[in-house]
GROMACS .gro file of C-alpha atoms in nm:
model
  495
    1UNK     CA    1   2.315   0.018   3.210
    2UNK     CA    2   2.277   0.344   3.016
    3UNK     CA    3   2.465   0.651   3.138
    4UNK     CA    4   2.428   1.007   3.010
    5UNK     CA    5   2.719   1.246   3.073
    6UNK     CA    6   2.763   1.620   3.034
    7UNK     CA    7   2.963   1.679   2.711
    8UNK     CA    8   3.184   1.946   2.871
    9UNK     CA    9   3.253   1.819   3.221
   10UNK     CA   10   3.180   1.447   3.154
   11UNK     CA   11   2.990   1.446   3.482
   12UNK     CA   12   2.709   1.194   3.495
   13UNK     CA   13   2.367   1.352   3.429
   14UNK     CA   14   2.152   1.040   3.453
   15UNK     CA   15   2.173   0.662   3.446
   16UNK     CA   16   1.916   0.392   3.372
   17UNK     CA   17   1.935   0.026   3.467
   18UNK     CA   18   1.707  -0.097   3.188
   19UNK     CA   19   1.783  -0.468   3.229
   20UNK     CA   20   2.038  -0.735   3.146
   21UNK     CA   21   2.014  -0.710   2.767
   22UNK     CA   22   2.286  -0.521   2.577
   23UNK     CA   23   2.185  -0.197   2.405
   24UNK     CA   24   2.207  -0.211   2.024
   25UNK     CA   25   2.083   0.134   1.916
   26UNK     CA   26   2.079   0.483   2.071
   27UNK     CA   27   1.910   0.763   1.876
   28UNK     CA   28   1.828   1.129   1.949
   29UNK     CA   29   1.551   1.342   1.800
   30UNK     CA   30   1.657   1.629   1.569
   31UNK     CA   31   1.625   1.884   1.851
   32UNK     CA   32   1.791   1.648   2.103
   33UNK     CA   33   1.494   1.667   2.340
   34UNK     CA   34   1.408   1.297   2.303
   35UNK     CA   35   1.621   0.985   2.319
   36UNK     CA   36   1.531   0.630   2.217
   37UNK     CA   37   1.730   0.312   2.252
   38UNK     CA   38   1.674  -0.055   2.173
   39UNK     CA   39   1.818  -0.371   2.326
   40UNK     CA   40   1.860  -0.736   2.234
   41UNK     CA   41   1.534  -0.826   2.411
   42UNK     CA   42   1.356  -0.631   2.132
   43UNK     CA   43   1.235  -0.349   2.360
   44UNK     CA   44   1.234   0.015   2.251
   45UNK     CA   45   1.284   0.266   2.535
   46UNK     CA   46   1.206   0.639   2.521
   47UNK     CA   47   1.336   0.922   2.744
   48UNK     CA   48   1.288   1.296   2.723
   49UNK     CA   49   1.512   1.583   2.826
   50UNK     CA   50   1.404   1.803   3.115
   51UNK     CA   51   1.545   2.082   3.332
   52UNK     CA   52   1.471   2.088   3.702
   53UNK     CA   53   1.369   2.449   3.768
   54UNK     CA   54   1.345   2.442   4.148
   55UNK     CA   55   1.653   2.271   4.289
   56UNK     CA   56   1.740   2.271   4.657
   57UNK     CA   57   1.926   2.585   4.774
   58UNK     CA   58   2.302   2.575   4.826
   59UNK     CA   59   2.464   2.654   5.166
   60UNK     CA   60   2.493   3.015   5.281
   61UNK     CA   61   2.783   3.229   5.154
   62UNK     CA   62   3.013   3.427   5.384
   63UNK     CA   63   2.776   3.723   5.380
   64UNK     CA   64   2.486   3.504   5.492
   65UNK     CA   65   2.301   3.504   5.158
   66UNK     CA   66   2.168   3.186   5.008
   67UNK     CA   67   2.252   3.122   4.644
   68UNK     CA   68   2.005   2.898   4.459
   69UNK     CA   69   2.154   2.616   4.255
   70UNK     CA   70   2.144   2.659   3.878
   71UNK     CA   71   1.877   2.463   3.690
   72UNK     CA   72   1.973   2.098   3.661
   73UNK     CA   73   1.942   1.919   3.323
   74UNK     CA   74   1.833   1.558   3.336
   75UNK     CA   75   1.661   1.283   3.138
   76UNK     CA   76   1.324   1.139   3.238
   77UNK     CA   77   1.230   0.781   3.164
   78UNK     CA   78   0.905   0.778   2.961
   79UNK     CA   79   0.849   0.406   2.903
   80UNK     CA   80   0.925   0.103   2.693
   81UNK     CA   81   0.745  -0.115   2.438
   82UNK     CA   82   0.831  -0.463   2.313
   83UNK     CA   83   0.740  -0.394   1.953
   84UNK     CA   84   0.923  -0.673   1.769
   85UNK     CA   85   0.961  -1.049   1.798
   86UNK     CA   86   1.310  -1.063   1.648
   87UNK     CA   87   1.625  -0.852   1.658
   88UNK     CA   88   1.574  -0.479   1.591
   89UNK     CA   89   1.788  -0.365   1.297
   90UNK     CA   90   1.692   0.002   1.266
   91UNK     CA   91   1.561   0.286   1.486
   92UNK     CA   92   1.523   0.646   1.365
   93UNK     CA   93   1.365   0.981   1.464
   94UNK     CA   94   1.245   1.257   1.234
   95UNK     CA   95   1.022   1.563   1.229
   96UNK     CA   96   0.740   1.506   0.981
   97UNK     CA   97   0.644   1.764   0.720
   98UNK     CA   98   0.353   1.871   0.944
   99UNK     CA   99   0.591   1.934   1.236
  100UNK     CA  100   0.506   1.616   1.427
  101UNK     CA  101   0.788   1.418   1.589
  102UNK     CA  102   0.801   1.058   1.462
  103UNK     CA  103   0.997   0.748   1.557
  104UNK     CA  104   1.010   0.421   1.358
  105UNK     CA  105   1.188   0.087   1.387
  106UNK     CA  106   1.242  -0.220   1.168
  107UNK     CA  107   1.352  -0.567   1.269
  108UNK     CA  108   1.429  -0.917   1.149
  109UNK     CA  109   1.061  -1.003   1.197
  110UNK     CA  110   1.008  -0.798   0.876
  111UNK     CA  111   0.789  -0.544   1.056
  112UNK     CA  112   0.791  -0.164   1.030
  113UNK     CA  113   0.666  -0.002   1.351
  114UNK     CA  114   0.586   0.365   1.418
  115UNK     CA  115   0.559   0.502   1.772
  116UNK     CA  116   0.319   0.771   1.891
  117UNK     CA  117   0.507   1.034   2.093
  118UNK     CA  118   0.244   1.310   2.069
  119UNK     CA  119   0.110   1.244   2.419
  120UNK     CA  120   0.401   1.053   2.568
  121UNK     CA  121   0.478   1.143   2.930
  122UNK     CA  122   0.657   0.968   3.219
  123UNK     CA  123   0.314   0.913   3.374
  124UNK     CA  124   0.136   0.766   3.068
  125UNK     CA  125   0.428   0.618   2.875
  126UNK     CA  126   0.401   0.585   2.497
  127UNK     CA  127   0.235   0.349   2.252
  128UNK     CA  128   0.240   0.235   1.892
  129UNK     CA  129   0.093   0.450   1.618
  130UNK     CA  130  -0.125   0.205   1.430
  131UNK     CA  131  -0.056  -0.164   1.375
  132UNK     CA  132   0.291  -0.292   1.277
  133UNK     CA  133   0.327  -0.331   0.900
  134UNK     CA  134   0.490  -0.632   0.735
  135UNK     CA  135   0.719  -0.487   0.469
  136UNK     CA  136   0.897  -0.798   0.337
  137UNK     CA  137   0.792  -1.147   0.234
  138UNK     CA  138   1.132  -1.318   0.216
  139UNK     CA  139   1.405  -1.056   0.258
  140UNK     CA  140   1.505  -0.927   0.604
  141UNK     CA  141   1.533  -0.551   0.677
  142UNK     CA  142   1.885  -0.459   0.789
  143UNK     CA  143   1.865  -0.078   0.829
  144UNK     CA  144   1.628   0.217   0.800
  145UNK     CA  145   1.625   0.597   0.775
  146UNK     CA  146   1.379   0.876   0.703
  147UNK     CA  147   1.405   1.011   0.350
  148UNK     CA  148   1.521   1.373   0.382
  149UNK     CA  149   1.276   1.641   0.271
  150UNK     CA  150   1.476   1.822   0.003
  151UNK     CA  151   1.197   2.029  -0.147
  152UNK     CA  152   0.929   1.926  -0.392
  153UNK     CA  153   0.822   1.628  -0.180
  154UNK     CA  154   0.451   1.563  -0.133
  155UNK     CA  155   0.493   1.285   0.121
  156UNK     CA  156   0.713   1.162   0.404
  157UNK     CA  157   0.892   0.834   0.332
  158UNK     CA  158   1.080   0.571   0.528
  159UNK     CA  159   1.376   0.409   0.353
  160UNK     CA  160   1.473   0.052   0.441
  161UNK     CA  161   1.763  -0.165   0.323
  162UNK     CA  162   1.744  -0.545   0.324
  163UNK     CA  163   1.972  -0.846   0.302
  164UNK     CA  164   1.894  -0.886  -0.070
  165UNK     CA  165   2.076  -0.558  -0.146
  166UNK     CA  166   1.761  -0.353  -0.208
  167UNK     CA  167   1.648  -0.012  -0.093
  168UNK     CA  168   1.273   0.022  -0.045
  169UNK     CA  169   1.090   0.350   0.009
  170UNK     CA  170   0.762   0.341   0.203
  171UNK     CA  171   0.492   0.603   0.232
  172UNK     CA  172   0.502   0.700   0.599
  173UNK     CA  173   0.123   0.718   0.632
  174UNK     CA  174  -0.023   0.418   0.447
  175UNK     CA  175   0.306   0.218   0.442
  176UNK     CA  176   0.274   0.139   0.071
  177UNK     CA  177   0.594   0.070  -0.124
  178UNK     CA  178   0.687   0.366  -0.343
  179UNK     CA  179   1.015   0.245  -0.493
  180UNK     CA  180   1.258  -0.047  -0.497
  181UNK     CA  181   1.620   0.004  -0.605
  182UNK     CA  182   1.959  -0.157  -0.579
  183UNK     CA  183   2.180  -0.090  -0.278
  184UNK     CA  184   2.555  -0.040  -0.314
  185UNK     CA  185   2.716  -0.385  -0.328
  186UNK     CA  186   3.066  -0.302  -0.202
  187UNK     CA  187   3.049  -0.579   0.058
  188UNK     CA  188   2.760  -0.727   0.255
  189UNK     CA  189   2.410  -0.591   0.317
  190UNK     CA  190   2.385  -0.237   0.454
  191UNK     CA  191   2.346  -0.215   0.833
  192UNK     CA  192   2.343   0.163   0.886
  193UNK     CA  193   2.196   0.460   0.697
  194UNK     CA  194   2.238   0.827   0.792
  195UNK     CA  195   2.171   1.149   0.603
  196UNK     CA  196   2.481   1.369   0.576
  197UNK     CA  197   2.400   1.727   0.691
  198UNK     CA  198   2.486   2.030   0.477
  199UNK     CA  199   2.474   2.405   0.530
  200UNK     CA  200   2.156   2.576   0.412
  201UNK     CA  201   2.274   2.920   0.287
  202UNK     CA  202   1.922   3.067   0.293
  203UNK     CA  203   1.870   2.990   0.662
  204UNK     CA  204   2.239   2.989   0.759
  205UNK     CA  205   2.193   2.659   0.939
  206UNK     CA  206   2.259   2.292   0.882
  207UNK     CA  207   1.994   2.073   0.724
  208UNK     CA  208   1.965   1.754   0.516
  209UNK     CA  209   2.160   1.701   0.195
  210UNK     CA  210   2.108   1.457  -0.095
  211UNK     CA  211   2.388   1.235   0.037
  212UNK     CA  212   2.357   0.930   0.263
  213UNK     CA  213   2.632   0.768   0.467
  214UNK     CA  214   2.609   0.389   0.487
  215UNK     CA  215   2.805   0.102   0.637
  216UNK     CA  216   2.798  -0.277   0.615
  217UNK     CA  217   2.845  -0.528   0.896
  218UNK     CA  218   3.205  -0.579   0.794
  219UNK     CA  219   3.476  -0.361   0.642
  220UNK     CA  220   3.288  -0.113   0.421
  221UNK     CA  221   3.177   0.249   0.471
  222UNK     CA  222   3.051   0.457   0.181
  223UNK     CA  223   2.824   0.727   0.038
  224UNK     CA  224   2.523   0.707  -0.193
  225UNK     CA  225   2.346   1.001  -0.355
  226UNK     CA  226   1.971   1.064  -0.352
  227UNK     CA  227   1.748   0.994  -0.543
  228UNK     CA  228   1.800   0.626  -0.463
  229UNK     CA  229   1.751   0.481  -0.810
  230UNK     CA  230   2.009   0.201  -0.826
  231UNK     CA  231   2.248   0.398  -1.049
  232UNK     CA  232   2.596   0.252  -0.982
  233UNK     CA  233   2.756   0.588  -1.062
  234UNK     CA  234   2.594   0.749  -0.756
  235UNK     CA  235   2.761   0.533  -0.491
  236UNK     CA  236   3.108   0.461  -0.358
  237UNK     CA  237   3.253   0.241  -0.088
  238UNK     CA  238   3.589   0.179   0.074
  239UNK     CA  239   3.741  -0.058   0.326
  240UNK     CA  240   3.729   0.126   0.658
  241UNK     CA  241   3.816  -0.160   0.894
  242UNK     CA  242   3.978  -0.503   0.850
  243UNK     CA  243   3.685  -0.689   1.008
  244UNK     CA  244   3.355  -0.593   1.173
  245UNK     CA  245   3.217  -0.239   1.195
  246UNK     CA  246   3.029  -0.187   1.520
  247UNK     CA  247   2.905   0.169   1.464
  248UNK     CA  248   2.927   0.473   1.236
  249UNK     CA  249   2.806   0.829   1.273
  250UNK     CA  250   2.843   1.162   1.098
  251UNK     CA  251   2.933   1.499   1.251
  252UNK     CA  252   2.662   1.763   1.284
  253UNK     CA  253   2.826   1.977   1.013
  254UNK     CA  254   2.855   1.686   0.769
  255UNK     CA  255   3.233   1.723   0.732
  256UNK     CA  256   3.343   1.409   0.914
  257UNK     CA  257   3.240   1.047   0.956
  258UNK     CA  258   3.343   0.841   1.258
  259UNK     CA  259   3.359   0.462   1.231
  260UNK     CA  260   3.423   0.216   1.513
  261UNK     CA  261   3.560  -0.129   1.444
  262UNK     CA  262   3.535  -0.452   1.638
  263UNK     CA  263   3.834  -0.674   1.694
  264UNK     CA  264   4.070  -0.403   1.564
  265UNK     CA  265   3.960  -0.179   1.853
  266UNK     CA  266   3.996   0.129   1.635
  267UNK     CA  267   3.791   0.443   1.585
  268UNK     CA  268   3.865   0.612   1.253
  269UNK     CA  269   3.769   0.966   1.156
  270UNK     CA  270   3.707   1.025   0.786
  271UNK     CA  271   3.680   1.355   0.602
  272UNK     CA  272   3.376   1.366   0.373
  273UNK     CA  273   3.398   1.513   0.024
  274UNK     CA  274   3.089   1.470  -0.192
  275UNK     CA  275   3.243   1.656  -0.490
  276UNK     CA  276   3.423   1.342  -0.607
  277UNK     CA  277   3.093   1.155  -0.628
  278UNK     CA  278   2.934   1.445  -0.818
  279UNK     CA  279   3.215   1.439  -1.074
  280UNK     CA  280   3.177   1.065  -1.121
  281UNK     CA  281   2.802   1.100  -1.183
  282UNK     CA  282   2.843   1.396  -1.421
  283UNK     CA  283   3.093   1.199  -1.628
  284UNK     CA  284   2.846   0.910  -1.649
  285UNK     CA  285   2.571   1.148  -1.762
  286UNK     CA  286   2.800   1.285  -2.034
  287UNK     CA  287   2.880   0.934  -2.160
  288UNK     CA  288   2.506   0.851  -2.166
  289UNK     CA  289   2.407   1.147  -2.385
  290UNK     CA  290   2.199   1.023  -2.678
  291UNK     CA  291   2.192   0.669  -2.540
  292UNK     CA  292   1.921   0.708  -2.275
  293UNK     CA  293   1.966   0.714  -1.899
  294UNK     CA  294   1.939   0.333  -1.882
  295UNK     CA  295   2.284   0.311  -2.046
  296UNK     CA  296   2.436   0.411  -1.711
  297UNK     CA  297   2.312   0.075  -1.579
  298UNK     CA  298   2.476  -0.127  -1.858
  299UNK     CA  299   2.730  -0.291  -1.626
  300UNK     CA  300   2.442  -0.443  -1.427
  301UNK     CA  301   2.283  -0.640  -1.713
  302UNK     CA  302   2.422  -0.891  -1.964
  303UNK     CA  303   2.409  -0.784  -2.327
  304UNK     CA  304   2.220  -1.100  -2.425
  305UNK     CA  305   1.958  -1.037  -2.158
  306UNK     CA  306   1.928  -0.675  -2.269
  307UNK     CA  307   1.864  -0.781  -2.629
  308UNK     CA  308   1.593  -1.024  -2.514
  309UNK     CA  309   1.443  -0.750  -2.298
  310UNK     CA  310   1.415  -0.515  -2.597
  311UNK     CA  311   1.259  -0.788  -2.814
  312UNK     CA  312   1.000  -0.875  -2.546
  313UNK     CA  313   0.919  -0.508  -2.491
  314UNK     CA  314   0.836  -0.451  -2.858
  315UNK     CA  315   0.643  -0.777  -2.873
  316UNK     CA  316   0.438  -0.657  -2.574
  317UNK     CA  317   0.337  -0.351  -2.780
  318UNK     CA  318   0.216  -0.579  -3.061
  319UNK     CA  319   0.038  -0.803  -2.812
  320UNK     CA  320  -0.142  -0.505  -2.660
  321UNK     CA  321  -0.291  -0.409  -2.997
  322UNK     CA  322  -0.366  -0.774  -3.079
  323UNK     CA  323  -0.134  -1.027  -3.245
  324UNK     CA  324  -0.378  -1.102  -3.526
  325UNK     CA  325  -0.510  -0.754  -3.590
  326UNK     CA  326  -0.533  -0.634  -3.950
  327UNK     CA  327  -0.524  -0.268  -3.849
  328UNK     CA  328  -0.221  -0.046  -3.897
  329UNK     CA  329   0.036  -0.109  -3.625
  330UNK     CA  330   0.083   0.177  -3.377
  331UNK     CA  331   0.427   0.154  -3.218
  332UNK     CA  332   0.411   0.418  -2.948
  333UNK     CA  333   0.715   0.311  -2.748
  334UNK     CA  334   0.487   0.258  -2.447
  335UNK     CA  335   0.350  -0.056  -2.283
  336UNK     CA  336   0.052  -0.070  -2.042
  337UNK     CA  337   0.152  -0.139  -1.683
  338UNK     CA  338  -0.060  -0.455  -1.676
  339UNK     CA  339   0.201  -0.615  -1.906
  340UNK     CA  340   0.486  -0.569  -1.655
  341UNK     CA  341   0.446  -0.909  -1.479
  342UNK     CA  342   0.451  -1.092  -1.813
  343UNK     CA  343   0.759  -0.903  -1.931
  344UNK     CA  344   0.976  -0.971  -1.625
  345UNK     CA  345   0.867  -1.337  -1.611
  346UNK     CA  346   0.963  -1.378  -1.975
  347UNK     CA  347   1.312  -1.264  -1.871
  348UNK     CA  348   1.340  -1.530  -1.601
  349UNK     CA  349   1.245  -1.320  -1.298
  350UNK     CA  350   0.937  -1.460  -1.122
  351UNK     CA  351   0.811  -1.204  -0.869
  352UNK     CA  352   0.531  -1.277  -0.624
  353UNK     CA  353   0.194  -1.112  -0.671
  354UNK     CA  354   0.284  -0.858  -0.403
  355UNK     CA  355   0.610  -0.774  -0.579
  356UNK     CA  356   0.422  -0.733  -0.908
  357UNK     CA  357   0.182  -0.493  -0.738
  358UNK     CA  358   0.478  -0.297  -0.599
  359UNK     CA  359   0.637  -0.269  -0.945
  360UNK     CA  360   0.316  -0.144  -1.102
  361UNK     CA  361   0.255   0.103  -0.818
  362UNK     CA  362   0.613   0.230  -0.845
  363UNK     CA  363   0.567   0.333  -1.208
  364UNK     CA  364   0.209   0.449  -1.154
  365UNK     CA  365   0.315   0.688  -0.874
  366UNK     CA  366   0.664   0.767  -1.009
  367UNK     CA  367   0.595   1.140  -1.048
  368UNK     CA  368   0.322   1.169  -0.789
  369UNK     CA  369   0.547   1.313  -0.515
  370UNK     CA  370   0.660   1.591  -0.752
  371UNK     CA  371   0.362   1.666  -0.977
  372UNK     CA  372   0.070   1.489  -0.813
  373UNK     CA  373   0.006   1.302  -1.141
  374UNK     CA  374   0.001   0.927  -1.211
  375UNK     CA  375   0.112   0.722  -1.514
  376UNK     CA  376  -0.041   0.400  -1.655
  377UNK     CA  377   0.223   0.316  -1.920
  378UNK     CA  378   0.599   0.254  -1.923
  379UNK     CA  379   0.869   0.323  -2.184
  380UNK     CA  380   1.171   0.106  -2.266
  381UNK     CA  381   1.427   0.318  -2.080
  382UNK     CA  382   1.219   0.310  -1.762
  383UNK     CA  383   1.152  -0.063  -1.798
  384UNK     CA  384   1.523  -0.147  -1.824
  385UNK     CA  385   1.593   0.041  -1.501
  386UNK     CA  386   1.289  -0.112  -1.329
  387UNK     CA  387   1.397  -0.465  -1.424
  388UNK     CA  388   1.756  -0.412  -1.306
  389UNK     CA  389   1.643  -0.268  -0.973
  390UNK     CA  390   1.384  -0.536  -0.898
  391UNK     CA  391   1.545  -0.858  -1.020
  392UNK     CA  392   1.737  -1.053  -0.754
  393UNK     CA  393   2.108  -0.979  -0.724
  394UNK     CA  394   2.171  -1.354  -0.698
  395UNK     CA  395   1.989  -1.648  -0.852
  396UNK     CA  396   1.808  -1.904  -0.640
  397UNK     CA  397   2.037  -2.172  -0.495
  398UNK     CA  398   1.956  -2.522  -0.374
  399UNK     CA  399   2.035  -2.411  -0.019
  400UNK     CA  400   1.764  -2.144  -0.038
  401UNK     CA  401   1.515  -2.397  -0.177
  402UNK     CA  402   1.598  -2.629   0.114
  403UNK     CA  403   1.544  -2.344   0.362
  404UNK     CA  404   1.206  -2.256   0.206
  405UNK     CA  405   1.112  -2.625   0.198
  406UNK     CA  406   1.184  -2.662   0.568
  407UNK     CA  407   0.995  -2.341   0.647
  408UNK     CA  408   0.668  -2.440   0.480
  409UNK     CA  409   0.690  -2.809   0.565
  410UNK     CA  410   0.821  -2.784   0.922
  411UNK     CA  411   1.062  -3.062   0.832
  412UNK     CA  412   1.304  -3.190   0.570
  413UNK     CA  413   1.049  -3.394   0.376
  414UNK     CA  414   0.676  -3.432   0.308
  415UNK     CA  415   0.441  -3.610   0.073
  416UNK     CA  416   0.365  -3.461  -0.268
  417UNK     CA  417  -0.003  -3.435  -0.173
  418UNK     CA  418   0.085  -3.232   0.138
  419UNK     CA  419   0.311  -2.998  -0.059
  420UNK     CA  420   0.039  -2.937  -0.318
  421UNK     CA  421  -0.209  -2.868  -0.037
  422UNK     CA  422   0.024  -2.611   0.120
  423UNK     CA  423   0.072  -2.435  -0.214
  424UNK     CA  424  -0.305  -2.411  -0.252
  425UNK     CA  425  -0.375  -2.287   0.101
  426UNK     CA  426  -0.079  -2.089   0.237
  427UNK     CA  427   0.084  -1.760   0.140
  428UNK     CA  428  -0.007  -1.634  -0.205
  429UNK     CA  429  -0.229  -1.933  -0.281
  430UNK     CA  430  -0.230  -2.113  -0.615
  431UNK     CA  431  -0.551  -2.227  -0.779
  432UNK     CA  432  -0.585  -2.571  -0.936
  433UNK     CA  433  -0.548  -2.415  -1.281
  434UNK     CA  434  -0.239  -2.217  -1.173
  435UNK     CA  435  -0.073  -2.531  -1.045
  436UNK     CA  436  -0.155  -2.729  -1.359
  437UNK     CA  437  -0.016  -2.457  -1.585
  438UNK     CA  438   0.304  -2.435  -1.380
  439UNK     CA  439   0.355  -2.812  -1.377
  440UNK     CA  440   0.289  -2.824  -1.750
  441UNK     CA  441   0.557  -2.561  -1.810
  442UNK     CA  442   0.805  -2.742  -1.585
  443UNK     CA  443   0.741  -3.107  -1.673
  444UNK     CA  444   0.537  -3.112  -1.991
  445UNK     CA  445   0.170  -3.189  -2.057
  446UNK     CA  446   0.030  -3.467  -1.838
  447UNK     CA  447   0.356  -3.518  -1.647
  448UNK     CA  448   0.206  -3.395  -1.319
  449UNK     CA  449  -0.040  -3.684  -1.324
  450UNK     CA  450   0.249  -3.928  -1.312
  451UNK     CA  451   0.358  -3.811  -0.966
  452UNK     CA  452   0.227  -4.037  -0.691
  453UNK     CA  453   0.042  -3.826  -0.427
  454UNK     CA  454   0.202  -4.035  -0.152
  455UNK     CA  455   0.554  -3.994  -0.290
  456UNK     CA  456   0.787  -3.843  -0.031
  457UNK     CA  457   0.936  -3.519  -0.159
  458UNK     CA  458   1.263  -3.378  -0.022
  459UNK     CA  459   1.412  -3.042  -0.107
  460UNK     CA  460   1.679  -3.207  -0.319
  461UNK     CA  461   1.425  -3.419  -0.508
  462UNK     CA  462   1.201  -3.114  -0.556
  463UNK     CA  463   1.495  -2.915  -0.698
  464UNK     CA  464   1.607  -3.190  -0.934
  465UNK     CA  465   1.281  -3.359  -1.037
  466UNK     CA  466   1.035  -3.066  -1.039
  467UNK     CA  467   1.243  -2.753  -1.094
  468UNK     CA  468   1.505  -2.921  -1.312
  469UNK     CA  469   1.824  -2.809  -1.138
  470UNK     CA  470   2.101  -3.009  -1.309
  471UNK     CA  471   2.384  -2.967  -1.061
  472UNK     CA  472   2.425  -2.840  -0.710
  473UNK     CA  473   2.640  -2.545  -0.811
  474UNK     CA  474   2.626  -2.261  -0.561
  475UNK     CA  475   2.629  -1.912  -0.704
  476UNK     CA  476   2.933  -1.702  -0.630
  477UNK     CA  477   2.826  -1.449  -0.372
  478UNK     CA  478   3.154  -1.269  -0.306
  479UNK     CA  479   3.098  -0.908  -0.403
  480UNK     CA  480   3.360  -0.656  -0.499
  481UNK     CA  481   3.476  -0.466  -0.196
  482UNK     CA  482   3.645  -0.127  -0.204
  483UNK     CA  483   3.687   0.123  -0.482
  484UNK     CA  484   3.502   0.102  -0.810
  485UNK     CA  485   3.671   0.107  -1.150
  486UNK     CA  486   3.712   0.483  -1.152
  487UNK     CA  487   3.887   0.489  -0.816
  488UNK     CA  488   3.649   0.761  -0.699
  489UNK     CA  489   3.617   0.810  -0.325
  490UNK     CA  490   3.413   1.046  -0.114
  491UNK     CA  491   3.590   0.964   0.212
  492UNK     CA  492   3.950   1.018   0.314
  493UNK     CA  493   4.115   0.923   0.642
  494UNK     CA  494   4.141   1.235   0.858
  495UNK     CA  495   4.293   1.078   1.169
   0.00000   0.00000   0.00000
């Protein structure tokens, strides 16, 4: 049951018996004239605000006159849509750059859905705007928000966070991926994203700021600064609750954040100060002078890996001109974008073809939203940041291989011939030559011919015999929680 109360009198304005499923999200449009909520049955409901102009007259006064009742505010039920097949993890309104109201949702089914509210009425309901878009192959979206329009933007974007600690920015029209970057890792995956409002002195009203409030499923609330580029000096996090966080929100003036816990049964009010985060970032910029902006990411990459990265980058320049050329070498400091997949694979990161396309498109359109121009080469500084932002936070474990094995095989084991057939037919298919080259790299020349097609392959055997995992050592996945090394915070307990 959803109830709407008057904020002053707390009198009930409207109530809706939507069903038996608990409500997980409630969102209001920027002008508060629309409301949307989602439940655990994966339905999205929409209501709009209305004022009843012709209410019934009140009883006569002592002088015999009849006083009409004041207009009555209420909420009208518009309709509902079951837009996802798994749990909804994000639901957000915005007003697009062209003035159109927009509503999007993401869910564990890896779909991004936009809803058409342009002609939504209680009589006609509402519908989807275009087909749902699959935005992840393996990762699961855990939160979403609309990227604030801060000036100089040529496109509207939807920002999603996933369970692999990545932000992804999507063009709101064609749903192409514009950028991938690291999320803050002060705890688990992000489950809530909200722009912090700020006063606009020119209009004397509140609008978006370059700061985003986030929370995780347990313990942590923090702030990250836009642009979302994975820079660890532009984020902070602190322990707000001892266990689960059920909800967070920010005040309309951007001065306070309210967080609700779970088992602790506490609601905390935090005072927001973004100046501390600005100081932290400015100090990092000062330390990076003369070293390149990628030096601010140094804590996120091993020195040995960085040295290999630099070697491979310069080799890629030689390879582009031709390894055996007799002409004078031209070291421009730039590498064609087509070399990106080879470079990251040489460093031990093996992205899918879709992820490779996203990386190339990210660099190609890096300045498009500001200048309208594209770029077909990449420099070393940009490549270091691109690699850090795209590579997985954790390596692949045997447990993840077992999960993938069960997913494609619909069981815990299958014959080698069946596995090869699935690799050639499903997902991003492999050709016969692709498979031979991969097996040659893994097992040596001719070794793939020694595998009996009828041999039963389990996940463990596949990990040990084919991939060459020596021991079943799980990667440590406990992340640092709380303050970073500088002790910088942007939130302080107000109540």
